[in-house]
Amino acid sequence: MLTRLTIHDVVLIDRLALEFAPGLVVFTGETGAGKSILLDALGLALGARFDPGLVRPGGILANVTAEFAMPSGPAFGALLDEHGLEREDTLILRRMAGKDGKSRASINDQPVSIGLLRLIGGHLVEIHGQFESYGLLDAATHRSMLDRYGAHEALAGQVRAAYAAYQAAKQAEAEAADAIARARSEEEYLRAGLQELDRLDPQPGESDQLAARRTQMQHREKIMAALSQAQQLLGDHRGACTLVSEAATSVARIAPHAGAQGGVLLALLDRMAAELGEAENMIDAMLHDDALDPAQLNQAEERLFALRAAARKHQTTPDELPQIRARLAAQLAALDDRGDGLSQLARAAAAARMEFTSLCRTLSDARAQAAQRLTALVNKELPGLKLEQAALQIDLQALPEAEWGAQGGERVAFFGRTNPGAAAGPLQKIASGGELARFMLALKVALAEADPVPVLVFDEADAGIGGATAASVGERLALLAQNLQVLAVTHSPQVAARATQHWRVEKSGGKNASVTVITQLDPAARQEEIARMLAGNKVTDAARAAAAALIAGAAPEPAPAKTRRARSA
């Protein structure tokens, strides 16, 4: 609900702060007292288009702040999360605008675009009146509103999910078909490339191994010379092997007499002799290794160059040639299976389409039934609001199946007419002033449980009516106010009598300035104001008695009196 509205420098208002109660809140007063300024200001805080003429004469910046209790429910919280807005107990919408036409907006002191302010505001308040309307007058809301009224939002969600699955299946089929078409156009190239790689038979890591072998064989002469020299130093008659062996023999003669150290030294010399023998054997093996055969160098280089040439041809590296080979084989296998995989994808897409279209038809039937119930309910409300000749028509425009989408298979639009035989048209074009507000009131009563917007504003929904019709308007506003907060600008005592909070708007003038006084009425002042509305300028005892009778059978007692003054230039 709207808890507080603060206005600075808007039209005639200098400074004004109002605190609102739940239920039905009414504003009464003479024409021209400034009631419409409150709605203009509230509209600014909700993101309405700004007119520089709204800045108070002598003022620099119009500033409006609307404070709301945070709406309950996950949908609104998800909307805030989507746009990076903090969830707090109070939601504060602020709009500041200057005479240059530039304006700034914030939500909970976080700067936002005017578009985002309008989006959030549209989930908080609907204004219906003689000049501006929001919410249901936007045809984009009609389909979702009908779904909420019909209680088939879950079915609508299934349609959205089925549509997404159908689109994914179609895309998978299309991508597979494109891949096969491309493969077939390149089949000869694919087969030639695969045959070449099959003959080459590249192995993972082979290129690096060949490069290492090539480097080794390119240094063969140095390797062989070093190995020969090492062999000579070890195996010569005075080489290392002979010398170590002689040393071991010499130590062996004295080891029994040299104690523990003699034994350790002899063991060490024996190991050295054994390891030198192993080294000599390895050198001999390396000298006779075929890997260092000069003929192997040519073979390694030819293999390495062949791998590198194939890699250049396929614009890859030699190490990736096995993957290229596997990919070519898979592409050719997709051709060789004669489209079996594509057929499976086509069957899956057809099944997804069948599921989607079936759900669409079920949703269309549900919408048609809900439209009939809603139409009958609204049309039953209209005569009591002095709209005997008016009627609601819900148009379900069936779309060609090719145009069915996530929202189903039809467009939904609420149309209306005010005269028999007249063509139905968009709601905002069928009537003007209070007629439109009363039409929207009937629609809102019918949609009360389905409408998630917590605050409704009606600007003179009782214009041009009185008596029983005005009483009927008051009854319906009070009915809505049982679950929502309803703000109503009214000239009807029958409506005012049902208020849970009553504000009187007055304007007094002086030589240099006028003062707008907005007073929250206590029970006595409220009865006097309703008597004035009944009798005019001269309030009689009979009018007071009639006012008391109206109040007695209507709304509960209002809150204690508070007065707010807004000085204007």
XYZ file of C-alpha atoms in Angstrom:
569
model
C 0.000 0.000 0.000
C 0.932 3.663 -0.388
C 1.993 4.872 3.055
C 3.272 8.397 2.418
C 3.320 10.977 -0.371
C 5.648 13.982 -0.164
C 5.347 16.799 -2.711
C 7.636 19.819 -3.173
C 7.109 22.592 -5.731
C 4.467 20.958 -7.912
C 2.013 23.390 -9.560
C 0.511 25.293 -6.601
C 2.003 23.117 -3.879
C 5.076 24.344 -2.035
C 5.511 21.548 0.503
C 3.100 18.779 1.393
C 3.376 15.416 3.185
C 0.457 12.999 3.499
C 0.345 9.695 5.369
C -2.214 7.180 4.171
C -4.214 4.438 5.835
C -5.268 1.130 4.270
C -8.730 0.655 2.814
C -10.716 3.334 0.988
C -9.069 6.776 1.108
C -11.143 9.641 -0.320
C -10.347 13.239 -1.266
C -13.175 15.750 -1.365
C -13.348 19.467 -1.944
C -14.577 22.112 -4.315
C -13.604 22.000 -7.976
C -10.239 23.708 -8.466
C -9.118 23.154 -4.895
C -6.147 21.098 -6.064
C -7.255 17.465 -5.842
C -5.948 16.692 -9.319
C -2.503 17.987 -8.345
C -2.159 15.065 -5.945
C -2.763 12.605 -8.780
C -0.394 14.494 -11.098
C 2.280 14.331 -8.421
C 1.692 10.651 -7.744
C 1.892 10.005 -11.472
C 5.314 11.678 -11.568
C 6.580 9.368 -8.821
C 5.315 6.413 -10.855
C 7.207 7.441 -13.986
C 4.539 9.395 -15.890
C 5.600 11.841 -18.590
C 6.794 15.125 -17.106
C 5.461 18.521 -18.196
C 7.771 21.404 -17.193
C 4.618 23.381 -16.445
C 4.154 21.221 -13.340
C 7.035 23.021 -11.595
C 5.578 25.553 -9.155
C 5.980 29.192 -10.219
C 9.000 30.455 -8.361
C 10.237 26.919 -7.795
C 13.283 25.335 -9.428
C 12.790 21.609 -9.085
C 9.610 19.569 -8.671
C 10.254 16.769 -6.189
C 7.819 13.946 -5.411
C 8.410 10.950 -3.153
C 5.976 8.050 -2.836
C 6.612 5.504 -0.089
C 5.072 2.027 -0.232
C 4.981 -0.979 2.018
C 6.924 -3.705 0.238
C 4.452 -5.873 -1.721
C 4.364 -9.517 -0.727
C 4.802 -12.381 -3.141
C 7.790 -13.795 -5.013
C 6.982 -12.201 -8.382
C 7.609 -8.626 -7.258
C 10.720 -9.664 -5.342
C 12.038 -11.387 -8.459
C 11.394 -8.171 -10.433
C 13.519 -6.179 -7.974
C 16.272 -8.817 -8.069
C 16.251 -8.785 -11.870
C 17.050 -5.072 -11.873
C 19.508 -5.133 -8.984
C 17.238 -3.331 -6.498
C 17.497 -4.059 -2.784
C 14.539 -5.625 -0.977
C 13.611 -3.511 2.041
C 10.540 -3.105 4.237
C 9.728 0.202 2.536
C 9.923 0.949 -1.178
C 10.647 4.615 -1.904
C 10.043 5.969 -5.424
C 11.391 9.485 -6.013
C 11.188 11.773 -9.056
C 12.864 15.158 -9.406
C 12.330 17.314 -12.493
C 13.229 20.831 -13.501
C 11.789 23.490 -15.758
C 14.315 22.494 -18.423
C 12.402 19.229 -18.828
C 15.188 17.075 -17.423
C 14.315 14.673 -14.637
C 15.980 12.148 -12.350
C 14.538 9.100 -10.655
C 15.535 6.786 -7.838
C 14.195 3.748 -6.036
C 15.328 3.365 -2.420
C 17.873 6.106 -3.141
C 19.382 4.068 -5.985
C 19.382 6.020 -9.287
C 17.243 4.365 -11.967
C 15.967 5.175 -15.433
C 12.519 6.681 -15.907
C 11.584 3.493 -17.772
C 12.472 1.330 -14.769
C 10.621 3.709 -12.443
C 7.561 3.352 -14.683
C 7.919 -0.444 -14.712
C 8.125 -0.720 -10.927
C 5.401 1.899 -10.448
C 3.104 -0.022 -12.775
C 3.306 -3.000 -10.406
C 2.365 -0.815 -7.450
C -0.402 1.560 -8.583
C -3.077 1.813 -11.238
C -4.659 5.207 -11.863
C -8.057 5.373 -13.549
C -9.654 8.682 -14.234
C -10.753 11.315 -16.655
C -7.341 12.087 -18.074
C -4.887 9.278 -17.412
C -5.104 5.559 -16.917
C -2.616 2.783 -16.414
C -2.652 -0.980 -16.117
C -5.658 -2.528 -17.802
C -5.820 0.140 -20.475
C -2.532 -1.264 -21.737
C -3.495 -4.113 -24.077
C -0.201 -5.821 -23.296
C -1.587 -6.710 -19.846
C -4.847 -8.268 -21.037
C -3.602 -11.762 -21.805
C -1.831 -12.227 -18.472
C -4.771 -10.698 -16.616
C -7.200 -13.120 -18.270
C -4.893 -16.007 -17.361
C -4.803 -14.889 -13.725
C -8.584 -14.488 -13.651
C -9.071 -17.941 -15.178
C -6.553 -19.490 -12.741
C -4.677 -21.140 -15.587
C -1.301 -19.471 -15.091
C 0.189 -22.940 -14.522
C -1.140 -24.045 -17.909
C 0.273 -20.888 -19.485
C 3.628 -21.787 -17.904
C 3.436 -25.263 -19.443
C 2.825 -23.648 -22.837
C 5.920 -21.467 -22.412
C 8.019 -24.480 -21.422
C 6.660 -26.591 -24.299
C 7.368 -23.780 -26.756
C 10.969 -23.529 -25.530
C 11.389 -27.308 -25.864
C 9.892 -27.237 -29.360
C 12.219 -24.432 -30.445
C 15.232 -26.300 -29.057
C 14.213 -29.497 -30.874
C 13.712 -27.601 -34.136
C 17.100 -25.964 -33.785
C 18.814 -29.285 -33.127
C 17.161 -30.763 -36.230
C 18.112 -27.753 -38.352
C 21.725 -27.796 -37.168
C 22.017 -31.516 -37.897
C 20.501 -31.057 -41.355
C 22.894 -28.208 -42.108
C 25.852 -30.280 -40.944
C 24.862 -33.206 -43.175
C 24.249 -30.889 -46.124
C 27.685 -29.337 -45.704
C 29.256 -32.763 -45.321
C 27.624 -34.050 -48.497
C 28.817 -31.061 -50.473
C 32.332 -31.839 -49.267
C 32.083 -35.631 -49.327
C 34.808 -36.153 -51.938
C 37.148 -33.866 -50.033
C 36.324 -35.625 -46.770
C 36.995 -39.084 -48.163
C 40.296 -38.019 -49.756
C 41.402 -36.377 -46.532
C 40.464 -39.414 -44.466
C 42.250 -41.815 -46.820
C 45.391 -39.675 -46.648
C 45.322 -39.636 -42.848
C 44.568 -43.362 -42.705
C 47.709 -44.005 -44.771
C 49.729 -41.627 -42.647
C 48.264 -43.035 -39.405
C 49.427 -40.161 -37.154
C 49.882 -40.987 -33.488
C 49.574 -38.680 -30.491
C 52.970 -37.179 -29.564
C 54.675 -38.732 -32.572
C 55.857 -35.426 -34.012
C 57.744 -34.482 -30.840
C 59.356 -37.908 -30.659
C 60.523 -37.700 -34.266
C 61.863 -34.198 -33.765
C 63.873 -35.407 -30.776
C 65.254 -38.394 -32.721
C 66.126 -36.137 -35.648
C 68.051 -33.804 -33.367
C 69.868 -36.785 -31.867
C 70.850 -38.233 -35.236
C 71.974 -34.847 -36.541
C 74.666 -34.994 -33.797
C 75.649 -38.621 -34.555
C 79.334 -37.952 -35.339
C 79.894 -36.065 -32.080
C 78.036 -38.777 -30.144
C 80.036 -41.612 -31.744
C 83.359 -39.828 -31.167
C 82.579 -39.219 -27.525
C 81.418 -42.805 -27.020
C 84.596 -44.176 -28.656
C 86.780 -42.011 -26.467
C 84.885 -43.107 -23.372
C 85.217 -46.765 -24.422
C 88.969 -46.329 -24.815
C 89.358 -44.661 -21.419
C 87.452 -47.420 -19.723
C 88.644 -50.511 -21.638
C 92.277 -49.741 -22.483
C 94.913 -51.935 -20.841
C 95.584 -49.066 -18.459
C 91.972 -47.826 -18.545
C 89.654 -47.129 -15.631
C 88.298 -50.659 -15.460
C 91.795 -52.172 -15.212
C 93.006 -49.640 -12.657
C 89.969 -50.078 -10.384
C 90.295 -53.856 -10.621
C 93.990 -53.680 -9.637
C 93.142 -51.383 -6.753
C 90.521 -53.826 -5.483
C 93.077 -56.709 -5.645
C 95.593 -54.701 -3.667
C 93.064 -53.802 -0.918
C 91.832 -57.382 -0.760
C 95.294 -58.491 0.437
C 95.211 -56.208 3.474
C 91.460 -56.138 4.190
C 91.563 -58.875 6.857
C 94.086 -56.807 8.799
C 92.517 -53.340 8.237
C 89.465 -53.800 10.408
C 85.980 -52.560 9.489
C 87.239 -49.799 7.229
C 89.143 -52.286 5.118
C 85.962 -54.222 4.386
C 83.999 -51.047 3.519
C 86.744 -49.885 1.161
C 86.901 -53.248 -0.590
C 83.119 -53.280 -1.074
C 83.230 -49.784 -2.524
C 85.912 -50.727 -5.046
C 83.944 -53.835 -6.045
C 80.855 -51.712 -6.756
C 82.920 -49.272 -8.797
C 84.318 -52.093 -10.847
C 80.818 -53.502 -11.450
C 79.330 -50.117 -12.447
C 82.266 -49.352 -14.733
C 81.613 -52.691 -16.398
C 77.953 -51.764 -16.905
C 78.990 -48.422 -18.356
C 81.371 -50.143 -20.733
C 78.597 -52.498 -21.895
C 76.182 -49.539 -22.448
C 78.756 -47.652 -24.479
C 79.280 -50.700 -26.642
C 75.524 -51.094 -27.142
C 75.126 -47.429 -28.127
C 77.987 -47.686 -30.589
C 76.177 -50.551 -32.313
C 72.570 -49.118 -31.934
C 70.595 -49.036 -35.211
C 68.913 -45.811 -34.005
C 72.108 -43.979 -34.782
C 72.293 -45.582 -38.221
C 72.562 -42.743 -40.781
C 69.780 -44.406 -42.796
C 67.374 -43.859 -39.861
C 67.883 -40.099 -40.099
C 66.370 -39.980 -43.580
C 63.403 -42.105 -42.501
C 62.701 -39.937 -39.415
C 62.952 -36.737 -41.424
C 60.631 -38.040 -44.126
C 58.049 -39.068 -41.522
C 58.329 -35.769 -39.673
C 58.013 -33.719 -42.859
C 54.972 -35.766 -43.933
C 53.209 -35.097 -40.606
C 53.974 -31.384 -40.807
C 52.743 -31.174 -44.391
C 49.452 -32.865 -43.439
C 49.058 -30.482 -40.512
C 49.523 -27.457 -42.782
C 46.943 -28.826 -45.191
C 44.366 -29.153 -42.426
C 45.434 -25.886 -40.774
C 46.305 -27.547 -37.512
C 49.290 -28.970 -35.624
C 50.771 -32.444 -36.100
C 49.593 -33.453 -32.606
C 45.954 -32.671 -33.564
C 45.957 -34.829 -36.714
C 44.478 -37.871 -34.871
C 41.484 -35.724 -33.819
C 41.093 -34.415 -37.360
C 41.111 -37.999 -38.598
C 38.404 -38.969 -36.074
C 36.277 -35.956 -37.014
C 36.430 -36.725 -40.732
C 35.471 -40.298 -39.992
C 32.491 -39.140 -37.878
C 31.300 -36.773 -40.609
C 31.443 -39.515 -43.189
C 29.705 -41.903 -40.768
C 26.869 -39.351 -40.476
C 26.522 -39.525 -44.243
C 26.807 -43.273 -44.368
C 23.991 -43.813 -41.877
C 21.601 -42.363 -44.506
C 20.254 -39.723 -42.153
C 19.101 -42.029 -39.354
C 20.248 -39.494 -36.742
C 18.490 -36.684 -38.583
C 15.329 -38.756 -38.709
C 15.450 -39.225 -34.953
C 15.827 -35.482 -34.443
C 12.955 -34.824 -36.842
C 10.730 -37.230 -34.894
C 11.715 -35.511 -31.637
C 10.868 -32.093 -33.104
C 7.517 -33.376 -34.358
C 6.697 -34.792 -30.929
C 7.663 -31.482 -29.261
C 5.491 -29.591 -31.731
C 2.554 -31.888 -31.043
C 2.940 -31.371 -27.302
C 3.178 -27.598 -27.754
C 0.186 -27.284 -30.075
C -1.910 -29.548 -27.857
C -1.192 -27.378 -24.822
C -1.890 -24.247 -26.875
C -5.338 -25.559 -27.829
C -6.056 -26.476 -24.210
C -5.030 -22.983 -23.119
C -7.131 -21.410 -25.888
C -10.192 -23.323 -24.678
C -9.500 -22.269 -21.082
C -9.099 -18.641 -22.136
C -12.344 -18.731 -24.110
C -14.242 -20.080 -21.096
C -12.629 -17.544 -18.752
C -13.425 -14.740 -21.207
C -17.103 -15.742 -21.201
C -17.242 -15.767 -17.391
C -15.420 -12.455 -17.060
C -17.547 -10.794 -19.733
C -20.751 -11.899 -18.035
C -19.516 -10.741 -14.626
C -18.452 -7.283 -15.826
C -21.576 -6.742 -17.905
C -23.655 -7.611 -14.847
C -21.872 -4.841 -12.924
C -22.301 -2.099 -15.556
C -26.046 -1.298 -15.220
C -25.671 -0.523 -11.526
C -23.009 2.038 -12.453
C -25.368 3.885 -14.843
C -23.753 2.206 -17.836
C -26.861 0.291 -18.926
C -25.956 0.399 -22.602
C -22.290 -0.442 -22.128
C -20.728 -3.882 -22.507
C -17.351 -5.549 -22.258
C -16.116 -7.713 -25.116
C -12.999 -9.837 -24.831
C -11.497 -10.454 -28.232
C -9.505 -13.669 -28.628
C -7.841 -13.287 -32.009
C -6.679 -16.700 -33.181
C -3.260 -16.652 -34.820
C -2.064 -18.870 -37.665
C -0.249 -21.841 -36.196
C 3.023 -20.569 -37.652
C 2.700 -17.525 -35.372
C 1.970 -19.430 -32.166
C 4.537 -18.682 -29.513
C 5.388 -18.741 -25.838
C 2.177 -16.834 -25.019
C -0.065 -19.262 -26.844
C -2.096 -19.227 -30.020
C -4.081 -15.994 -29.767
C -3.940 -12.327 -28.966
C -6.167 -11.129 -26.127
C -7.713 -7.672 -26.024
C -10.382 -6.155 -23.781
C -12.801 -4.079 -25.870
C -15.882 -2.190 -24.833
C -18.866 -0.321 -26.209
C -21.147 2.252 -24.602
C -24.078 2.218 -27.031
C -26.076 -0.652 -28.558
C -25.077 -1.351 -32.112
C -21.827 0.607 -31.801
C -18.629 -1.131 -32.716
C -16.525 -2.273 -29.807
C -13.188 -0.549 -29.415
C -10.193 -0.207 -27.099
C -11.254 0.645 -23.567
C -9.659 4.098 -23.530
C -11.550 5.094 -26.693
C -15.082 3.975 -25.875
C -15.849 6.637 -23.283
C -14.404 9.623 -21.514
C -14.326 11.062 -18.031
C -16.310 9.333 -15.319
C -17.801 6.783 -17.725
C -14.395 5.293 -18.377
C -13.545 5.304 -14.669
C -16.818 3.489 -13.857
C -16.218 0.988 -16.649
C -12.779 0.294 -15.205
C -14.302 0.061 -11.730
C -16.642 -2.709 -12.904
C -13.720 -4.504 -14.516
C -11.604 -4.134 -11.386
C -14.369 -5.536 -9.189
C -14.582 -8.592 -11.431
C -10.795 -8.988 -11.435
C -10.295 -8.209 -7.744
C -8.803 -11.569 -6.813
C -6.713 -11.845 -9.965
C -5.243 -8.325 -9.973
C -1.836 -8.158 -8.234
C -1.596 -4.324 -8.158
C -1.958 -3.288 -4.480
C -3.088 0.340 -4.982
C -5.937 1.587 -7.173
C -6.679 5.261 -7.803
C -10.007 6.472 -9.192
C -10.364 10.092 -10.241
C -14.035 11.108 -10.104
C -15.481 7.711 -10.978
C -18.772 9.243 -9.806
C -18.713 12.176 -12.263
C -22.153 12.943 -13.671
C -24.061 10.527 -11.440
C -25.845 10.640 -8.090
C -28.320 8.859 -5.887
C -28.435 5.086 -6.186
C -25.759 5.007 -8.889
C -23.323 6.945 -6.725
C -24.129 4.597 -3.862
C -23.369 1.663 -6.144
C -19.997 3.210 -7.023
C -19.267 3.629 -3.325
C -20.210 0.029 -2.586
C -17.854 -1.265 -5.266
C -14.986 0.957 -4.191
C -15.445 -0.264 -0.626
C -15.568 -3.856 -1.863
C -12.247 -3.398 -3.660
C -10.795 -1.719 -0.586
C -11.301 -4.877 1.469
C -8.252 -6.409 -0.220
C -6.554 -3.417 -1.832
C -5.850 0.179 -0.979
C -8.169 2.415 -3.007
C -7.665 6.184 -3.376
C -10.657 8.055 -4.768
C -11.169 11.683 -5.727
C -14.915 12.170 -5.372
C -17.756 14.688 -5.305
C -20.229 12.052 -4.150
C -21.320 11.902 -0.496
C -22.332 8.272 -1.037
C -18.719 7.438 -1.904
C -17.180 9.615 0.817
C -19.381 7.987 3.458
C -17.664 4.646 2.899
C -14.117 5.930 3.401
C -11.762 4.588 6.018
C -9.724 7.793 5.669
C -11.146 11.119 4.496
C -9.128 14.128 3.312
C -10.636 17.527 2.526
C -8.828 19.699 -0.011
C -9.323 23.466 0.209
C -7.633 26.498 -1.248
C -7.512 29.964 0.277
C -5.966 32.992 -1.362
C -4.197 36.207 -0.487
C -2.676 39.128 -2.304
C 0.672 37.461 -2.929
C 0.012 33.766 -2.470
C -2.667 31.163 -2.007
C -2.625 28.312 0.472
C -3.844 24.811 -0.237
C -5.009 23.140 2.954
C -5.451 19.364 3.044
C -7.034 18.098 6.250
C -7.584 14.544 7.407
C -11.058 14.685 8.918
C -12.094 13.373 12.299
C -15.624 11.921 12.695
C -17.305 15.263 13.415
C -15.535 17.128 10.608
C -16.187 14.251 8.275
C -19.935 14.365 8.957
C -19.918 18.124 8.340
C -18.048 17.703 5.042
C -20.480 15.034 3.796
C -23.373 17.276 4.831
C -21.809 20.084 2.762
C -21.542 17.707 -0.189
C -25.251 16.904 0.230
C -26.565 20.439 0.812
C -24.081 22.771 -0.863
C -22.780 25.953 0.736
C -25.582 26.199 3.338
C -25.412 23.134 5.559
C -28.713 22.357 7.260
C -29.567 20.109 10.178
C -31.382 17.863 7.724
C -28.186 17.544 5.679
C -26.225 16.707 8.821
C -28.771 14.041 9.721
C -28.593 12.604 6.211
C -24.783 12.591 6.408
C -24.913 10.772 9.739
C -27.247 8.182 8.226
C -24.912 7.637 5.279
C -21.913 7.191 7.540
C -23.717 4.914 9.979
C -24.332 2.224 7.416
C -21.013 2.519 5.587
C -17.338 2.743 6.521
C -15.673 2.275 9.919
C -14.504 5.249 11.917
C -11.574 7.114 10.318
C -8.272 7.985 11.955
C -7.897 11.118 14.157
C -7.659 14.480 12.434
C -4.412 15.710 10.899
C -3.888 18.849 8.835
C -1.317 19.429 6.115
C -0.839 22.848 4.575
C 0.748 23.360 1.193
C 1.695 26.978 0.499
C 1.441 27.823 -3.172
C 2.394 30.825 -5.218
